[in-house]
Tab-separated table of C-alpha atoms in Angstrom:
chain	number	residue	atom	x	y	z
A	1	UNK	CA	23.392	28.261	-16.607
A	2	UNK	CA	20.832	26.194	-18.421
A	3	UNK	CA	18.443	24.962	-15.428
A	4	UNK	CA	16.448	21.273	-15.171
A	5	UNK	CA	14.006	21.641	-12.906
A	6	UNK	CA	11.024	24.807	-13.174
A	7	UNK	CA	10.823	27.003	-11.033
A	8	UNK	CA	9.592	30.514	-9.836
A	9	UNK	CA	11.262	34.016	-8.523
A	10	UNK	CA	9.424	37.359	-8.369
A	11	UNK	CA	7.124	37.020	-11.674
A	12	UNK	CA	9.388	35.350	-13.529
A	13	UNK	CA	8.785	31.780	-14.569
A	14	UNK	CA	11.677	29.298	-15.793
A	15	UNK	CA	10.992	26.154	-17.305
A	16	UNK	CA	13.425	23.449	-18.920
A	17	UNK	CA	13.352	23.768	-23.213
A	18	UNK	CA	11.695	20.101	-22.592
A	19	UNK	CA	9.232	20.547	-19.972
A	20	UNK	CA	5.911	21.101	-21.801
A	21	UNK	CA	3.743	19.270	-18.730
A	22	UNK	CA	1.213	21.862	-18.071
A	23	UNK	CA	0.068	21.010	-14.286
A	24	UNK	CA	3.912	22.137	-13.812
A	25	UNK	CA	3.553	24.705	-15.485
A	26	UNK	CA	0.286	26.274	-14.005
A	27	UNK	CA	1.680	25.018	-10.644
A	28	UNK	CA	4.905	28.109	-10.895
A	29	UNK	CA	2.261	30.686	-12.378
A	30	UNK	CA	0.473	29.693	-8.860
A	31	UNK	CA	4.030	30.370	-6.936
A	32	UNK	CA	3.674	34.002	-8.796
A	33	UNK	CA	0.341	34.867	-8.391
A	34	UNK	CA	0.855	34.007	-5.095
A	35	UNK	CA	3.598	36.607	-4.341
A	36	UNK	CA	5.301	33.956	-2.634
A	37	UNK	CA	9.106	35.552	-3.495
A	38	UNK	CA	7.735	38.385	-1.604
A	39	UNK	CA	7.803	35.499	2.041
A	40	UNK	CA	10.934	33.856	0.739
A	41	UNK	CA	13.242	37.314	0.810
A	42	UNK	CA	11.283	38.020	4.075
A	43	UNK	CA	12.364	35.205	5.753
A	44	UNK	CA	15.233	35.239	4.627
A	45	UNK	CA	15.764	38.592	6.313
A	46	UNK	CA	15.144	36.833	9.516
A	47	UNK	CA	17.290	34.431	9.019
A	48	UNK	CA	20.164	36.704	8.758
A	49	UNK	CA	18.877	38.790	11.900
A	50	UNK	CA	18.262	35.752	13.755
A	51	UNK	CA	21.165	33.209	12.873
A	52	UNK	CA	21.307	31.812	16.434
A	53	UNK	CA	17.871	30.727	16.724
A	54	UNK	CA	16.863	28.068	15.731
A	55	UNK	CA	13.710	27.981	15.664
A	56	UNK	CA	14.079	29.804	12.538
A	57	UNK	CA	15.408	27.992	10.050
A	58	UNK	CA	12.174	25.021	10.971
A	59	UNK	CA	9.800	28.738	10.052
A	60	UNK	CA	10.984	28.894	7.343
A	61	UNK	CA	10.948	24.880	6.024
A	62	UNK	CA	7.493	24.998	6.790
A	63	UNK	CA	6.950	28.334	4.946
A	64	UNK	CA	8.063	26.893	1.890
A	65	UNK	CA	5.619	23.651	2.535
A	66	UNK	CA	2.981	25.920	2.899
A	67	UNK	CA	4.004	27.162	-0.907
A	68	UNK	CA	3.849	24.131	-2.441
A	69	UNK	CA	0.397	23.326	0.038
A	70	UNK	CA	-1.441	26.725	-2.600
A	71	UNK	CA	0.416	25.407	-5.576
A	72	UNK	CA	-0.987	22.108	-4.880
A	73	UNK	CA	-4.558	23.256	-4.142
A	74	UNK	CA	-4.008	26.364	-7.102
A	75	UNK	CA	-3.432	23.166	-10.049
A	76	UNK	CA	-6.217	20.778	-8.208
A	77	UNK	CA	-8.908	23.156	-8.661
A	78	UNK	CA	-8.762	23.368	-12.327
A	79	UNK	CA	-7.277	19.521	-12.770
A	80	UNK	CA	-7.936	16.006	-11.416
A	81	UNK	CA	-5.746	14.793	-8.656
A	82	UNK	CA	-5.045	11.471	-9.352
A	83	UNK	CA	-3.872	12.732	-13.031
A	84	UNK	CA	-1.517	15.340	-10.949
A	85	UNK	CA	-0.282	12.845	-8.390
A	86	UNK	CA	0.534	10.230	-11.971
A	87	UNK	CA	2.399	13.928	-12.873
A	88	UNK	CA	4.274	14.588	-9.843
A	89	UNK	CA	5.346	10.776	-9.586
A	90	UNK	CA	6.384	10.212	-12.503
A	91	UNK	CA	8.235	14.064	-13.050
A	92	UNK	CA	9.709	14.216	-9.436
A	93	UNK	CA	12.798	14.620	-9.073
A	94	UNK	CA	14.496	14.934	-5.095
A	95	UNK	CA	16.078	18.311	-4.703
A	96	UNK	CA	18.114	20.105	-2.351
A	97	UNK	CA	17.905	23.991	-2.761
A	98	UNK	CA	17.923	26.412	-0.003
A	99	UNK	CA	18.030	29.662	-2.274
A	100	UNK	CA	14.503	31.858	-2.392
A	101	UNK	CA	12.774	30.403	-4.911
A	102	UNK	CA	10.055	28.028	-5.560
A	103	UNK	CA	9.874	24.631	-7.757
A	104	UNK	CA	8.354	22.086	-7.841
A	105	UNK	CA	11.171	19.462	-7.351
A	106	UNK	CA	11.657	19.536	-3.785
A	107	UNK	CA	12.253	17.045	-0.823
A	108	UNK	CA	8.972	17.073	0.360
A	109	UNK	CA	6.811	15.683	-1.760
A	110	UNK	CA	5.582	12.760	0.900
A	111	UNK	CA	4.055	15.681	2.437
A	112	UNK	CA	2.248	17.405	-0.294
A	113	UNK	CA	1.205	13.614	-0.894
A	114	UNK	CA	-0.969	13.364	1.603
A	115	UNK	CA	-2.223	16.962	2.072
A	116	UNK	CA	-3.633	16.335	-1.579
A	117	UNK	CA	-5.070	13.413	-0.392
A	118	UNK	CA	-6.497	13.822	2.610
A	119	UNK	CA	-9.320	15.718	3.925
A	120	UNK	CA	-9.053	18.911	3.770
A	121	UNK	CA	-9.444	22.311	6.691
A	122	UNK	CA	-12.832	23.718	6.727
A	123	UNK	CA	-13.050	27.424	5.570
A	124	UNK	CA	-13.782	29.471	8.770
A	125	UNK	CA	-10.064	28.131	10.591
A	126	UNK	CA	-9.211	30.361	7.839
A	127	UNK	CA	-9.288	32.903	9.622
A	128	UNK	CA	-7.855	31.500	13.081
A	129	UNK	CA	-4.486	30.756	10.974
A	130	UNK	CA	-4.084	34.121	10.277
A	131	UNK	CA	-3.780	35.335	14.508
A	132	UNK	CA	-2.127	32.210	14.752
A	133	UNK	CA	0.956	33.744	12.262
A	134	UNK	CA	1.612	37.184	13.737
A	135	UNK	CA	2.146	35.165	17.236
A	136	UNK	CA	4.387	33.070	15.736
A	137	UNK	CA	6.686	35.609	14.093
A	138	UNK	CA	6.572	37.768	17.634
A	139	UNK	CA	8.014	34.247	19.365
A	140	UNK	CA	10.434	34.210	16.951
A	141	UNK	CA	11.755	38.082	17.705
A	142	UNK	CA	11.181	37.873	21.434
A	143	UNK	CA	13.339	34.352	22.042
A	144	UNK	CA	16.281	32.625	21.011
A	145	UNK	CA	17.260	28.668	21.465
A	146	UNK	CA	21.396	28.809	21.760
A	147	UNK	CA	20.695	24.639	22.926
A	148	UNK	CA	21.880	23.092	19.013
A	149	UNK	CA	19.640	20.076	17.916
A	150	UNK	CA	19.531	17.782	15.045
A	151	UNK	CA	17.626	18.084	11.860
A	152	UNK	CA	16.166	15.279	11.432
A	153	UNK	CA	16.122	13.896	7.248
A	154	UNK	CA	14.170	13.021	5.013
A	155	UNK	CA	15.454	12.773	1.569
A	156	UNK	CA	16.259	9.002	1.948
A	157	UNK	CA	12.509	8.335	3.240
A	158	UNK	CA	10.285	9.826	0.393
A	159	UNK	CA	13.015	8.659	-2.283
A	160	UNK	CA	12.042	5.426	-0.829
A	161	UNK	CA	8.626	6.332	-0.558
A	162	UNK	CA	8.621	7.458	-3.740
A	163	UNK	CA	10.369	3.760	-5.615
A	164	UNK	CA	7.786	1.962	-3.725
A	165	UNK	CA	5.063	3.369	-5.487
A	166	UNK	CA	6.476	3.212	-8.819
A	167	UNK	CA	7.407	-0.180	-8.533
A	168	UNK	CA	4.526	-1.061	-7.633
A	169	UNK	CA	1.006	-1.716	-10.229
A	170	UNK	CA	-0.414	1.622	-9.417
A	171	UNK	CA	-2.732	2.881	-12.075
A	172	UNK	CA	-5.051	1.946	-15.541
A	173	UNK	CA	-2.475	-0.198	-18.361
A	174	UNK	CA	-4.929	2.099	-20.914
A	175	UNK	CA	-6.918	5.648	-20.583
A	176	UNK	CA	-9.230	5.538	-17.480
A	177	UNK	CA	-11.412	8.075	-19.335
A	178	UNK	CA	-11.517	5.380	-23.056
A	179	UNK	CA	-12.729	1.749	-21.158
A	180	UNK	CA	-16.439	1.335	-22.796
A	181	UNK	CA	-17.004	-1.132	-20.186
A	182	UNK	CA	-15.456	-3.591	-17.723
A	183	UNK	CA	-16.253	-7.659	-19.430
A	184	UNK	CA	-14.602	-9.789	-16.766
A	185	UNK	CA	-13.495	-8.837	-13.143
A	186	UNK	CA	-10.936	-11.316	-11.177
A	187	UNK	CA	-13.406	-14.403	-10.119
A	188	UNK	CA	-15.161	-16.951	-11.288
A	189	UNK	CA	-17.029	-16.966	-14.095
A	190	UNK	CA	-17.751	-17.891	-18.124
A	191	UNK	CA	-15.930	-18.325	-20.391
A	192	UNK	CA	-17.383	-16.947	-23.383
A	193	UNK	CA	-15.939	-19.325	-25.898
A	194	UNK	CA	-15.925	-22.388	-24.527
A	195	UNK	CA	-19.262	-21.822	-21.563
A	196	UNK	CA	-17.620	-23.850	-18.932
A	197	UNK	CA	-16.822	-22.127	-15.595
A	198	UNK	CA	-13.834	-21.119	-14.737
A	199	UNK	CA	-11.499	-18.807	-12.614
A	200	UNK	CA	-10.532	-16.057	-14.815
A	201	UNK	CA	-7.751	-13.893	-13.685
A	202	UNK	CA	-7.041	-10.781	-14.904
A	203	UNK	CA	-9.430	-7.559	-15.297
A	204	UNK	CA	-11.241	-7.797	-18.664
A	205	UNK	CA	-10.979	-3.350	-20.125
A	206	UNK	CA	-13.140	-2.981	-23.987
A	207	UNK	CA	-12.102	-0.635	-25.007
A	208	UNK	CA	-11.536	0.632	-28.991
A	209	UNK	CA	-8.689	-0.806	-31.121
A	210	UNK	CA	-5.287	0.535	-31.195
A	211	UNK	CA	-5.172	2.478	-27.550
A	212	UNK	CA	-2.121	2.647	-26.040
A	213	UNK	CA	-1.171	0.125	-23.573
A	214	UNK	CA	1.320	1.400	-20.480
A	215	UNK	CA	3.137	-0.943	-17.865
A	216	UNK	CA	1.594	0.670	-15.190
A	217	UNK	CA	4.878	0.402	-12.598
A	218	UNK	CA	8.452	0.442	-13.428
A	219	UNK	CA	9.873	-2.179	-14.590
A	220	UNK	CA	11.792	-4.947	-16.984
A	221	UNK	CA	10.204	-6.321	-19.460
A	222	UNK	CA	10.565	-10.452	-19.687
A	223	UNK	CA	8.588	-12.160	-21.355
A	224	UNK	CA	7.152	-10.134	-25.342
A	225	UNK	CA	5.546	-12.560	-27.553
A	226	UNK	CA	2.579	-14.823	-28.963
A	227	UNK	CA	0.754	-17.488	-27.844
A	228	UNK	CA	-2.291	-18.663	-29.484
A	229	UNK	CA	-4.431	-17.801	-26.593
A	230	UNK	CA	-3.177	-15.352	-24.874
A	231	UNK	CA	-2.271	-13.505	-28.412
A	232	UNK	CA	0.122	-11.291	-28.227
A	233	UNK	CA	0.822	-10.408	-24.490
A	234	UNK	CA	3.945	-8.884	-22.666
A	235	UNK	CA	5.329	-9.939	-18.590
A	236	UNK	CA	6.690	-7.748	-17.211
A	237	UNK	CA	8.552	-8.144	-13.806
A	238	UNK	CA	8.362	-4.801	-12.076
A	239	UNK	CA	10.401	-5.974	-8.611
A	240	UNK	CA	11.516	-9.077	-6.397
A	241	UNK	CA	7.269	-9.191	-4.779
A	242	UNK	CA	5.146	-7.752	-8.593
A	243	UNK	CA	4.925	-8.503	-12.284
A	244	UNK	CA	2.538	-8.053	-14.593
A	245	UNK	CA	0.425	-9.307	-17.693
A	246	UNK	CA	-0.658	-7.332	-20.886
A	247	UNK	CA	-2.619	-9.742	-23.662
A	248	UNK	CA	-4.442	-9.792	-27.259
A	249	UNK	CA	-2.735	-7.318	-28.037
A	250	UNK	CA	-2.901	-5.791	-31.455
A	251	UNK	CA	0.504	-5.551	-31.423
A	252	UNK	CA	4.199	-5.376	-28.764
A	253	UNK	CA	5.947	-1.528	-28.523
A	254	UNK	CA	8.965	-3.181	-26.703
A	255	UNK	CA	11.260	-5.914	-26.052
A	256	UNK	CA	12.636	-9.162	-23.637
A	257	UNK	CA	15.224	-6.586	-21.413
A	258	UNK	CA	14.064	-3.775	-21.793
A	259	UNK	CA	13.888	-1.284	-18.662
A	260	UNK	CA	10.450	1.061	-18.451
A	261	UNK	CA	9.192	2.879	-15.972
A	262	UNK	CA	5.964	3.859	-15.399
A	263	UNK	CA	2.918	4.712	-17.344
A	264	UNK	CA	5.347	3.388	-20.602
A	265	UNK	CA	3.524	2.065	-23.464
A	266	UNK	CA	4.716	-1.142	-24.644
A	267	UNK	CA	2.012	-2.108	-26.199
A	268	UNK	CA	-2.425	-1.787	-28.714
A	269	UNK	CA	-5.023	-2.859	-27.957
A	270	UNK	CA	-5.769	-5.591	-30.410
A	271	UNK	CA	-7.746	-8.794	-30.818
A	272	UNK	CA	-5.174	-11.565	-31.346
A	273	UNK	CA	-5.292	-15.324	-29.868
A	274	UNK	CA	-8.365	-16.045	-27.952
A	275	UNK	CA	-11.023	-13.564	-28.011
A	276	UNK	CA	-13.632	-12.136	-29.198
A	277	UNK	CA	-13.499	-8.701	-29.316
A	278	UNK	CA	-11.291	-5.166	-28.607
A	279	UNK	CA	-10.508	-5.524	-24.753
A	280	UNK	CA	-6.983	-5.826	-22.689
A	281	UNK	CA	-7.035	-8.643	-20.453
A	282	UNK	CA	-4.247	-7.289	-17.150
A	283	UNK	CA	-2.972	-9.487	-14.440
A	284	UNK	CA	-1.250	-8.053	-11.450
A	285	UNK	CA	1.063	-11.414	-9.248
A	286	UNK	CA	1.965	-10.912	-6.369
A	287	UNK	CA	4.861	-12.910	-5.458
A	288	UNK	CA	4.274	-15.592	-8.121
A	289	UNK	CA	0.643	-16.285	-7.112
A	290	UNK	CA	-2.438	-13.530	-9.544
A	291	UNK	CA	-4.221	-11.543	-7.074
A	292	UNK	CA	-7.148	-9.052	-7.633
A	293	UNK	CA	-5.912	-6.443	-10.195
A	294	UNK	CA	-8.136	-4.253	-9.659
A	295	UNK	CA	-6.163	-3.400	-5.761
A	296	UNK	CA	-3.732	-1.966	-7.770
A	297	UNK	CA	-6.033	0.673	-9.706
A	298	UNK	CA	-6.821	4.105	-8.870
A	299	UNK	CA	-10.562	4.467	-6.569
A	300	UNK	CA	-12.596	6.674	-8.563
């Protein structure tokens, strides 16, 4: 049967035919290099022998989560954290899978994002952890608890976190590495054409003509047309709270009613309308009112 999500087992990695993201592949390579499959086999044996001990279930979940932390850390060492987080949010699928394999798509995404973005523990504590692990194993074998307990189901909560993140502007509308400069910020400034003071409701990114412009969150196109001031522009409704505007485009590649996902191309940087050079004008609306787009961009 064909696999629809990447996973690893022993020293083998299984990748779907349409999966070409190198960071995901590196994530699975890290699992195999760190011999996580050996841990999973051992904990399955322990689960069979100590089936009556409820703490085994908790330890198994904790072990798998630790494997994901280690694999994430290995990928981050070779890649930008921002890029990896975007990759996780774009491609994650909440999958409940209890086998002895390691996979990128799992229901621990919220905890992994928190771990990636928090301050890392000092290396001096690694020795302490290595001493604690044998103690935990001893406790699992020495004690059993017959009282049943309810296990928290966090899948719904994780899905809500992912949905809120993807439906709220959270990435750059253009490749941040290709931005020459931010030619105008949100706030009062002088109009470069009329030379009169006015309030600038967005941010202007000076960037080469023809560069991709992408949706900064999931949403639906509600306007896509030409205006004498804004030039070619697109407005996307992301949810009941947020919407975004992208103007002065060279051309538009979406239509009204199109459903978009975060980072999907909607057009190309241009110099149309009332513009003095190739750039993208970007605005964010919250509850129908302009807000500072900089508050919804990744921190660099």
